[in-house]
Short mmCIF file of C-alpha atoms in Angstrom, two decimals:
data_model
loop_
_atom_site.label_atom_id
_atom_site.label_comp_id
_atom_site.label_asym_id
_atom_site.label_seq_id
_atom_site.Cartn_x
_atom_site.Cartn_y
_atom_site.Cartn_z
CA UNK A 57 0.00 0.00 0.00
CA UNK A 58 1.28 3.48 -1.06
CA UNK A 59 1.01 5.63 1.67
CA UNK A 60 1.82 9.43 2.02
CA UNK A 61 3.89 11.24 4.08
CA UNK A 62 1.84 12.45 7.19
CA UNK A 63 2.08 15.59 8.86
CA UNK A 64 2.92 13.53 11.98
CA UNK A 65 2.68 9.96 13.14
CA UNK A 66 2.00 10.39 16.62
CA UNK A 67 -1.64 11.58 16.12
CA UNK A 68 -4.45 9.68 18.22
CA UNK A 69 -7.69 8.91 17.19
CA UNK A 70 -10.51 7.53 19.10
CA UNK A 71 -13.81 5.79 16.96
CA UNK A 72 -17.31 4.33 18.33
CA UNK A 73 -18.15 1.26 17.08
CA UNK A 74 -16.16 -1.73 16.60
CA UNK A 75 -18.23 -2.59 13.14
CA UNK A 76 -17.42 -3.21 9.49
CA UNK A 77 -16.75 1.27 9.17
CA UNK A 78 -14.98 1.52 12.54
CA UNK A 79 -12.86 -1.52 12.23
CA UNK A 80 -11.96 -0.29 8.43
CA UNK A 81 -11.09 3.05 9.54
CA UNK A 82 -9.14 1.74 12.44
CA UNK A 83 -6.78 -0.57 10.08
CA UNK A 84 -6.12 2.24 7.52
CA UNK A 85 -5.28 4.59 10.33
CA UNK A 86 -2.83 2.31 11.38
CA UNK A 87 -1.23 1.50 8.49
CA UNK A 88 -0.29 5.42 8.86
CA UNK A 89 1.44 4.91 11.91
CA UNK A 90 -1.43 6.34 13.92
CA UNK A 91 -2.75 5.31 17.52
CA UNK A 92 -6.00 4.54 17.66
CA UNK A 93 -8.41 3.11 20.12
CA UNK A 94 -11.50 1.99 19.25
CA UNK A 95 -14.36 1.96 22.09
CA UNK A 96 -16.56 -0.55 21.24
CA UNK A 97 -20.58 -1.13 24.20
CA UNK A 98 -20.74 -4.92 23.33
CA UNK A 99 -18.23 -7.97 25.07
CA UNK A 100 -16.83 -8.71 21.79
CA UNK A 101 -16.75 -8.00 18.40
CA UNK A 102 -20.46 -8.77 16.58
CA UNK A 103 -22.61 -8.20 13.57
CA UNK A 104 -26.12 -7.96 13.98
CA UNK A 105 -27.85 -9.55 10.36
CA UNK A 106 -26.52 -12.54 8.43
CA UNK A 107 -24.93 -12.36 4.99
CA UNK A 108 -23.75 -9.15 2.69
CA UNK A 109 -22.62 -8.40 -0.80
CA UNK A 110 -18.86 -6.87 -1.15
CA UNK A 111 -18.51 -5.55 -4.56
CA UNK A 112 -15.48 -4.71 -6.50
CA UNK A 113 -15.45 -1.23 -5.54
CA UNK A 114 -15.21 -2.09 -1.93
CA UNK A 115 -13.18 -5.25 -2.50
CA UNK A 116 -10.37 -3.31 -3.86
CA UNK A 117 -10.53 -1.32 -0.61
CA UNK A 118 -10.09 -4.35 1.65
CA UNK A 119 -7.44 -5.65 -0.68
CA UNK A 120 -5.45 -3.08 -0.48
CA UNK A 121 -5.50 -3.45 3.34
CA UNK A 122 -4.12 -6.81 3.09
CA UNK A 123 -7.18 -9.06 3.46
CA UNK A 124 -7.30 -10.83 0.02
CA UNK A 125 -6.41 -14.49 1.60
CA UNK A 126 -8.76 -14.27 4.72
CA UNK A 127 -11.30 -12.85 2.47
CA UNK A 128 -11.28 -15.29 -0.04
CA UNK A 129 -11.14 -18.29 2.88
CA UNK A 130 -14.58 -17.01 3.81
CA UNK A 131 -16.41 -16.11 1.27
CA UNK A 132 -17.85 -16.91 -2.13
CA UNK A 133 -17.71 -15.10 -5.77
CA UNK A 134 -21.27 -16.49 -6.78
CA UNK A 135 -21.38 -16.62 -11.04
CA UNK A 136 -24.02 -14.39 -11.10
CA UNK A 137 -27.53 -13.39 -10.06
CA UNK A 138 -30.68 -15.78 -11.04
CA UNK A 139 -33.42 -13.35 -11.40
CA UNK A 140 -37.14 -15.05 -10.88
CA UNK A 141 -40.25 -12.92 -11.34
CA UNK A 142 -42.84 -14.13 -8.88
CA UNK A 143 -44.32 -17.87 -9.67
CA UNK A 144 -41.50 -18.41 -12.34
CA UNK A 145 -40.00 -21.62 -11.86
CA UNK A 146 -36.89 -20.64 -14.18
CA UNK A 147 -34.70 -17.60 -14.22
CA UNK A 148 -36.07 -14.91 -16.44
CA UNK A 149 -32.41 -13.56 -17.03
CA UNK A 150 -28.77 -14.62 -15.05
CA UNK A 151 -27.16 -11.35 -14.46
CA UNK A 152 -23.64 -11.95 -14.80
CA UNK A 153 -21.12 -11.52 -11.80
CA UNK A 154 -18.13 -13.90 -11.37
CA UNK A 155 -15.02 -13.61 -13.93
CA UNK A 156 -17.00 -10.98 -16.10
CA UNK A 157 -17.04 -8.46 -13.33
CA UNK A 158 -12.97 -9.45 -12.46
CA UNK A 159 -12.25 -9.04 -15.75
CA UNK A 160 -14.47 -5.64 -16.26
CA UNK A 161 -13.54 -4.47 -12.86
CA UNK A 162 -10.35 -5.86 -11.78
CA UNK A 163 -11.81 -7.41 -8.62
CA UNK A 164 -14.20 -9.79 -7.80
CA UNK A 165 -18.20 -9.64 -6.22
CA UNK A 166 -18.01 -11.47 -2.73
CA UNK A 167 -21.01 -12.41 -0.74
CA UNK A 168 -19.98 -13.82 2.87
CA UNK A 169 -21.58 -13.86 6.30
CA UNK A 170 -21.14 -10.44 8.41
CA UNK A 171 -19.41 -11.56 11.20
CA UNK A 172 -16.99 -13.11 8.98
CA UNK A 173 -15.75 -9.58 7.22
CA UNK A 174 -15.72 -8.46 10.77
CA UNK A 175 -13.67 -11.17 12.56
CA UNK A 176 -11.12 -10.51 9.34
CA UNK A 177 -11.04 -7.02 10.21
CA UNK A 178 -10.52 -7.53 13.97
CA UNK A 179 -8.01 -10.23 13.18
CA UNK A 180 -5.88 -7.86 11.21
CA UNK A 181 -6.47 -5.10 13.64
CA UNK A 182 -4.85 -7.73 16.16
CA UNK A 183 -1.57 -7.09 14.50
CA UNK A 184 -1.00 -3.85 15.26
CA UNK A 185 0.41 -2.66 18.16
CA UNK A 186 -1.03 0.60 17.71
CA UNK A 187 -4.74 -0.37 17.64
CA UNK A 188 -6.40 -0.51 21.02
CA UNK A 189 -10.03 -1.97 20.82
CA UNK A 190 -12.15 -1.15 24.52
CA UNK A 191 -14.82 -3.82 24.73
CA UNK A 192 -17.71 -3.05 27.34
CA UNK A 193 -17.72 0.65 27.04
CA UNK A 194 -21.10 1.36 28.81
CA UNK A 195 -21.11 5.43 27.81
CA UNK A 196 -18.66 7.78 26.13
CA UNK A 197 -18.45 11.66 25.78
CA UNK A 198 -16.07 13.89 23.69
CA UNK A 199 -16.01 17.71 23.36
CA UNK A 200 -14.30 19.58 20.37
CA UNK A 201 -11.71 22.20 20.65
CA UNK A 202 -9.10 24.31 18.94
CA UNK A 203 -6.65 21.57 18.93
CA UNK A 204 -8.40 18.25 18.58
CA UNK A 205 -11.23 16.46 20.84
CA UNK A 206 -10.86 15.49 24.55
CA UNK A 207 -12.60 12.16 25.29
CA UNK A 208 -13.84 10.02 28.59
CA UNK A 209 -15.33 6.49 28.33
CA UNK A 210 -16.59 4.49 31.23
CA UNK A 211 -16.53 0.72 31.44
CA UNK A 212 -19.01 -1.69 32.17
CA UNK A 213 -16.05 -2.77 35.05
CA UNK A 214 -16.27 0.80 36.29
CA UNK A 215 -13.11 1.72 35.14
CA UNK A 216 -12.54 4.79 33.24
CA UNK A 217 -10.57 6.21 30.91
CA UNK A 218 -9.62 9.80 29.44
CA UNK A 219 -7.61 11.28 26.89
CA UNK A 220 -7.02 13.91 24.13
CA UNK A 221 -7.23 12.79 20.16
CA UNK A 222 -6.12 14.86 16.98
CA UNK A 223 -10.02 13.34 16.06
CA UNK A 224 -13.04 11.32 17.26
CA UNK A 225 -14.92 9.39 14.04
CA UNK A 226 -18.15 8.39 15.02
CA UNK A 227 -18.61 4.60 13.18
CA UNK A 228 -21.51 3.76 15.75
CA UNK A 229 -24.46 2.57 13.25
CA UNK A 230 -27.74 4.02 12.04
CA UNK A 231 -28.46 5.17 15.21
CA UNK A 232 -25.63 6.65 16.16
CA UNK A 233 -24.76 8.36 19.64
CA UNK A 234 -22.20 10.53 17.94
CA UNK A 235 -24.65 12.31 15.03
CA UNK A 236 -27.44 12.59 17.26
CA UNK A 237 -26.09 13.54 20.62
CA UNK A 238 -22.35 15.31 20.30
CA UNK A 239 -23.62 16.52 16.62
CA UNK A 240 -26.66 16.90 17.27
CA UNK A 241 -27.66 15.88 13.75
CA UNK A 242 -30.95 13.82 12.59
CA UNK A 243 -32.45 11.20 14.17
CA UNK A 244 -32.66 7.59 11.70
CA UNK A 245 -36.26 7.34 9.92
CA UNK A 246 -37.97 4.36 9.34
CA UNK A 247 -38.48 3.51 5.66
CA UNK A 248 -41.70 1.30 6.02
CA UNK A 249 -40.14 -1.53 4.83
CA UNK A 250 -38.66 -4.28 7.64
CA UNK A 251 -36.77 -6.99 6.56
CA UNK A 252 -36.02 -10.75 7.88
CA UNK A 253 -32.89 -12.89 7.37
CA UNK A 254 -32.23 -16.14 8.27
CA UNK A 255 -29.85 -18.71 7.88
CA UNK A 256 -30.74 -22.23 6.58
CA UNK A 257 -28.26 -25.51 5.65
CA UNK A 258 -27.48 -25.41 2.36
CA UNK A 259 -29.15 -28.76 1.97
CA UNK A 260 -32.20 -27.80 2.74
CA UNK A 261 -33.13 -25.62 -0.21
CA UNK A 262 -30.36 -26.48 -3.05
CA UNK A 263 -33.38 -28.06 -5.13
CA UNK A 264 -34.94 -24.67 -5.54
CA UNK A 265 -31.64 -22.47 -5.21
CA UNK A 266 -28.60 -22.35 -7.38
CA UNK A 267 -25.54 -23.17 -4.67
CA UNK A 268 -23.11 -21.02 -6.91
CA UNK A 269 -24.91 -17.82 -7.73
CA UNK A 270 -27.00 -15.50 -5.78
CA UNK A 271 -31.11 -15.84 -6.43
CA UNK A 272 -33.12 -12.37 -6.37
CA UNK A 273 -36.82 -13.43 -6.45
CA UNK A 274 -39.59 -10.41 -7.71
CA UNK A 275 -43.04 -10.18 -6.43
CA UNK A 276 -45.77 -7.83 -5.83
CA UNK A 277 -45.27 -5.89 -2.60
CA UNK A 278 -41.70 -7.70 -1.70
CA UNK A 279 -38.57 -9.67 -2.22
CA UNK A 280 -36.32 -11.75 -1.43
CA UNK A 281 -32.69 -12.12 -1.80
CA UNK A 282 -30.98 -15.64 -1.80
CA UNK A 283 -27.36 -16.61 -1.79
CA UNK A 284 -25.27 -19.79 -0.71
CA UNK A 285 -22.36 -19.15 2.04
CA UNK A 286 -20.23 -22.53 1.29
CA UNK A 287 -17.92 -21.38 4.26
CA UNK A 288 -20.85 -21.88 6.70
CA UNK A 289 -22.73 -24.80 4.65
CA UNK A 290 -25.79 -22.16 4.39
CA UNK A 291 -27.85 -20.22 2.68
CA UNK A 292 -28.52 -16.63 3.39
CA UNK A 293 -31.94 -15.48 2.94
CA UNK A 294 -33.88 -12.05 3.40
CA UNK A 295 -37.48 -11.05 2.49
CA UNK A 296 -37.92 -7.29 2.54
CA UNK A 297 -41.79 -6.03 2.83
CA UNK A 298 -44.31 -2.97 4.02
CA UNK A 299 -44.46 -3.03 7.88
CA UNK A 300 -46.56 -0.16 10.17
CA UNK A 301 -44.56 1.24 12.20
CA UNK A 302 -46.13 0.36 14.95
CA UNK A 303 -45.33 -3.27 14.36
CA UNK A 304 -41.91 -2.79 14.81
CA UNK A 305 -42.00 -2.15 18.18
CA UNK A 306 -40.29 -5.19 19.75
CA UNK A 307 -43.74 -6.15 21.65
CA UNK A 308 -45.07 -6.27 18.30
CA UNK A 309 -42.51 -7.69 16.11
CA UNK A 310 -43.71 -10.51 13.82
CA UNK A 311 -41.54 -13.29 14.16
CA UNK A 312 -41.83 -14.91 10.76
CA UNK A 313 -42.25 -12.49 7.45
CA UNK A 314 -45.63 -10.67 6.59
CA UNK A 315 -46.20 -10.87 2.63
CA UNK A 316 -48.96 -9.84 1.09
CA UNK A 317 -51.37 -11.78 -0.53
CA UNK A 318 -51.07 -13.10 -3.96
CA UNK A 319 -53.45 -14.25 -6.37
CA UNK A 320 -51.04 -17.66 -7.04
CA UNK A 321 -48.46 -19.23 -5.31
CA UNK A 322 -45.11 -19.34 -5.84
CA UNK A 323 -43.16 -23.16 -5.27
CA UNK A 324 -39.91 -21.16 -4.63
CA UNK A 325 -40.99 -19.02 -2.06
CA UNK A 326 -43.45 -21.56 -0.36
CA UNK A 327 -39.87 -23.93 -0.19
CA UNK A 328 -37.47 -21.03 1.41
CA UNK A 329 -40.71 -20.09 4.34
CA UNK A 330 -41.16 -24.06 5.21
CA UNK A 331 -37.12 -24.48 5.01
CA UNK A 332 -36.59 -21.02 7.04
CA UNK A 333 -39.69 -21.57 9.91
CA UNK A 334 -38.77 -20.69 13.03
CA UNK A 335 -35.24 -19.31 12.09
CA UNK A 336 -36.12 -15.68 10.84
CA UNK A 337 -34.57 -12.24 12.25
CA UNK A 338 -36.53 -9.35 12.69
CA UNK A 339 -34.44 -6.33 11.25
CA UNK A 340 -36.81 -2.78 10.46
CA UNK A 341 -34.73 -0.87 8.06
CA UNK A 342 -34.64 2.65 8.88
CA UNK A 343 -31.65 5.42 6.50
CA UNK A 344 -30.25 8.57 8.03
CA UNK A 345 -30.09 12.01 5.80
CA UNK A 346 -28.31 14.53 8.18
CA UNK A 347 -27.18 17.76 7.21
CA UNK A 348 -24.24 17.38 9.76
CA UNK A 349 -21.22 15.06 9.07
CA UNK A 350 -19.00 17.21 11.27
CA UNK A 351 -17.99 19.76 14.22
CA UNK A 352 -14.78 20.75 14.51
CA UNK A 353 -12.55 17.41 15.52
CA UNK A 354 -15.76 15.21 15.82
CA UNK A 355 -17.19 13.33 12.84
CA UNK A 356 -18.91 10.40 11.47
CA UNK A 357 -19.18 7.89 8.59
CA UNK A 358 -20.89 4.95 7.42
CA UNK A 359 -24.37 4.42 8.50
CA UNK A 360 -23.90 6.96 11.07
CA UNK A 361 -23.91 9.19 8.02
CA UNK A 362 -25.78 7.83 5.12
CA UNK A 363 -27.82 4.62 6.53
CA UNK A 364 -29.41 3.40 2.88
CA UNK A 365 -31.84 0.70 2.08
CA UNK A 366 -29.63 -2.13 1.36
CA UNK A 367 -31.62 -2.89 -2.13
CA UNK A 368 -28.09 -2.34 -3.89
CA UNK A 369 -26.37 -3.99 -1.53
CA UNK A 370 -23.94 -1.12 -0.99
CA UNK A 371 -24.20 -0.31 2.77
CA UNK A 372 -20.84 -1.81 4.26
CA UNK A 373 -19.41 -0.87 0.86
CA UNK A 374 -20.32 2.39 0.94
CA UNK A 375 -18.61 2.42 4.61
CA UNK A 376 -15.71 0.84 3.40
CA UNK A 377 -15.45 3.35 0.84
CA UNK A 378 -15.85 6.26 3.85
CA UNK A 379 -13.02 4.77 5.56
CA UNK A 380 -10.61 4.73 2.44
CA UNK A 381 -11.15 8.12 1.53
CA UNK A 382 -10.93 9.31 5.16
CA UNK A 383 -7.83 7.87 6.83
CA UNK A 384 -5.53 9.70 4.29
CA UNK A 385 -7.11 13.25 5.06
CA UNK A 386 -7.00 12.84 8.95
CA UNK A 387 -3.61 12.10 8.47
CA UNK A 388 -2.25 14.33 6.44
CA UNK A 389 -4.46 17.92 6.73
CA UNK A 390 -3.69 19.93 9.51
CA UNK A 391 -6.13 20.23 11.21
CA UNK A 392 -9.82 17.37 12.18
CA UNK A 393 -11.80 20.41 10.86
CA UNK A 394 -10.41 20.82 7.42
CA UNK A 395 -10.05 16.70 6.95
CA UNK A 396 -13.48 16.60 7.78
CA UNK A 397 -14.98 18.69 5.95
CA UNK A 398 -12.96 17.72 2.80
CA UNK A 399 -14.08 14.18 3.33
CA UNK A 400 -17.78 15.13 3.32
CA UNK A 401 -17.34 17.21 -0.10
CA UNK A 402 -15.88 14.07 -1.61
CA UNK A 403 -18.30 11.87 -0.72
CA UNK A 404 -21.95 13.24 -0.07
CA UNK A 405 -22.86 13.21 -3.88
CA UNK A 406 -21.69 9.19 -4.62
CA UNK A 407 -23.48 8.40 -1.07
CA UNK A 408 -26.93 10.38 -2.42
CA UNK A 409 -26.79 8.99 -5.66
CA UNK A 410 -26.29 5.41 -4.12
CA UNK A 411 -29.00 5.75 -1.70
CA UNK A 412 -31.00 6.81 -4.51
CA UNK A 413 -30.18 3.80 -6.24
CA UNK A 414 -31.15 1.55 -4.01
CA UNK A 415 -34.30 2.92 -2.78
CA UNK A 416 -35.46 3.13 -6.50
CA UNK A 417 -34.39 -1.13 -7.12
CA UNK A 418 -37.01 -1.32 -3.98
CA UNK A 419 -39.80 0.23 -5.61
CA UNK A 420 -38.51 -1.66 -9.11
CA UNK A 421 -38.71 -5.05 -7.36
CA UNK A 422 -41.83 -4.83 -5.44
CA UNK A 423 -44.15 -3.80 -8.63
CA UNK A 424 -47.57 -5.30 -9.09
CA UNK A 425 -48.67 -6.77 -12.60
CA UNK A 426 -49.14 -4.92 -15.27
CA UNK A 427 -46.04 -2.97 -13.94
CA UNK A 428 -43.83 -5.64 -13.22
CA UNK A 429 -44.46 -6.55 -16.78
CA UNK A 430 -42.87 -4.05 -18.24
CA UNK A 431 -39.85 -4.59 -15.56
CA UNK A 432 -39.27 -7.71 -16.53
CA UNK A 433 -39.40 -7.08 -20.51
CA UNK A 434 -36.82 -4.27 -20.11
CA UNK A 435 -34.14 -6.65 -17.96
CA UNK A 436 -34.52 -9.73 -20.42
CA UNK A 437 -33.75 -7.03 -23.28
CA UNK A 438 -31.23 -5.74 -21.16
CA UNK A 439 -29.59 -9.05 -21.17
CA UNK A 440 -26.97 -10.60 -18.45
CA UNK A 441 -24.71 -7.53 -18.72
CA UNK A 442 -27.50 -4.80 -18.35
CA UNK A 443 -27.03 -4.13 -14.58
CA UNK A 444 -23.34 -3.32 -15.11
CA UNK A 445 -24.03 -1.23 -18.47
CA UNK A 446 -25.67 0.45 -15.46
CA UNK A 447 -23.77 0.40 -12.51
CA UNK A 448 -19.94 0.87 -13.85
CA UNK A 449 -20.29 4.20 -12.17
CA UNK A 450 -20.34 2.40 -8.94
CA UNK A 451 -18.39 -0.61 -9.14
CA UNK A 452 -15.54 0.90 -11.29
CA UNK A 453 -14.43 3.39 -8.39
CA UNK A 454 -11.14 3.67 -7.36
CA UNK A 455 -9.46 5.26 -4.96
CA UNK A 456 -6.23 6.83 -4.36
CA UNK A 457 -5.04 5.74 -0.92
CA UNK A 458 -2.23 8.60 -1.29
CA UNK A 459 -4.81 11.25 -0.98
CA UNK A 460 -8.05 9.20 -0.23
CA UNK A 461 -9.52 10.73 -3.63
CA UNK A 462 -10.96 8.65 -6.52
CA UNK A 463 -8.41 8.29 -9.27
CA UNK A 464 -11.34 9.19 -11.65
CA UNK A 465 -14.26 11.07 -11.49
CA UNK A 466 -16.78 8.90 -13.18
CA UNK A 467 -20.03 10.55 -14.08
CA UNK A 468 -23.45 9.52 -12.45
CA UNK A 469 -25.56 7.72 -15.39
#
């Protein structure tokens, strides 16, 4: 990794949240020369959820970092995506993933369990010396000031700690403690839509589900996204549908998926409900849109910033992204102020246009007949290689880890 010269190796930095942004940031700090410590509420590192997507313009990110061999160990690069409108028994169109995007991209589309990316990340965080990760941190405070952030934590132990950083990165989720609280940005809105994931043996559905490519599945009013994690011996699975509010409430939550009605019945999905009963997740999606990414030496990325409906599957990429483009500015501008604020100039456009990505594939994918009609004539004309006729905009970004800039500007379609 080509690294430039920093102003000064000896600056500290603390981050919240000991996830797939924090963990990211922490590592490319490091690889500075920085200290870091990362405080982290739970006992150990975790992922809430079940599988994710890692496409190439992440991948190259976490390559870069030097986690090609443990990635590849624990994931899979499926061959491509079997799309089935609702009650079709065979794929109306294979989009095509696997060598074509290596080849198109230089790096390959992962899928892989959560926890997974995020034990690789803590594993190579292990390595350093310079990386300090504080499990059990029951509550944290930081104030800004003319020359970086002071910062206490308490332990669940009772022990505390204190100590002065050049910044403090908030990486603590959708509902982050740092944007609302010390920024005192936006709360996270709920979308309407609440998903549930599970995890099945492989076994148990590979009559229905292709075991080497991922299977999106199209029907009125929801969705469902299918892929095999041959690491595990599982599939991942996730249905995505409408939900009142008020049934998200954790007295409320429904503990199997609520689909609307259809006027036929589909074999696939009636397979993946009997094969998942009993195992399903309760996750209510909710995406942040703050004005505030910043105050003085205290900041934010990842979901903290830009929570997005994952229906592009660019959520911990778009984090991963975050932390690549910020590490080289913290270490390098002079001040927590100007880094920050230079981050959020180079990234708040590609984040908006993402989000808006996804959360128009949500309303795509959910269409009722005649609509979905017309959806599904346009991606069979499209062909296998009409997603990335769309999407080389997003999977073809680069980034310069001297400066933490993309190495070219590539216009939104």
């Amino acid at each position: 990794m080509s690294l430039p010269k920093p102003l000064s190796t000896d600056r500290t930095f603390y981050i919240a949240g000991a996830g797939i942004a924090g963990l990211t940031l922490a590592l490319a700090l490091a690889k500075f020369g920085a200290t870091v410590i990362v405080l982290e509420r739970n006992a150990a590192v975790s992922e809430f959820g079940a599988g994710l997507q890692i496409s190439p313009n992440a991948r190259r990110v976490l390559s870069v970092l030097g986690l090609d061999k443990d990635l590849r160990a624990k994931s899979l690069e499926p061959e491509g995506i079997d799309v089935y409108p609702y009650g079709r028994k065979k794929p109306l169109v294979t989009l095509s993933l696997g060598q074509t995007i290596q080849q198109r991209y230089g790096d390959p589309y992962l899928v892989m369990h959560r926890a997974d990316l995020v034990e690789v990340l803590h594993k190579a965080c292990r390595r350093f010396a310079n990386i300090d990760i504080v499990f059990n941190v029951r509550a944290w405070d930081a104030v800004s000031h003319a020359r970086g952030a002071s910062v206490t934590a308490d332990e669940i132990s009772g022990q505390g700690r204190s100590g002065r950083a050049f910044a403090v990165v908030g990486a603590d989720g959708v509902h982050s403690f740092t944007r609302t609280s010390l920024l005192e940005g936006a709360a996270a809105k709920y979308t309407g839509v609440a998903a549930w994931r599970a995890l099945v043996p492989i076994d148990d559905l590979k009559s229905v589900l292709a075991t080497d490519r991922t299977s999106l599945l199209l029907a009125p009013g929801f969705h469902t996204v299918a892929y095999p994690l041959p690491h595990r011996r599982q599939f991942n699975l996730a249905m995505f549908a409408k939900l009142p509010l008020n049934h998200t409430k954790t007295e409320n939550a429904p503990s199997s998926p609520i689909l609307p009605r259809q006027w036929r019945q589909s074999g696939r999905i009636d397979a993946i409900m009997r094969a998942a009963k009993g195992l399903w997740g309760f996750w209510p999606l909710y995406t942040v849109q703050t004005p505030i990414w910043s105050r003085g030496a205290i900041g934010i990325l990842g979901d903290a910033a830009h929570a997005m409906e994952p229906f592009q599957a660019q959520g911990a990429a778009m984090a991963i992204e975050d932390a690549a483009v910020l590490a080289p500015l913290l270490m390098t501008e002079a001040d927590a102020n100007t880094a920050f604020r230079r981050f959020e100039a180079m990234r708040r456009d590609r984040v908006t246009h993402v989000a808006r990505t996804s959360h128009r594939n949500g309303t795509l994918f959910h269409l009722p007949a005649p609509l979905s009609f017309g959806r599904d004539l346009v991606l069979a004309l499209q062909g296998k290689n009409g997603h990335l006729n769309r999407l080389d905009w997003l999977y073809d970004y680069k980034i310069n880890p001297e400066t933490g800039a993309p190495t070219a500007v590539i216009a939104h379609p």
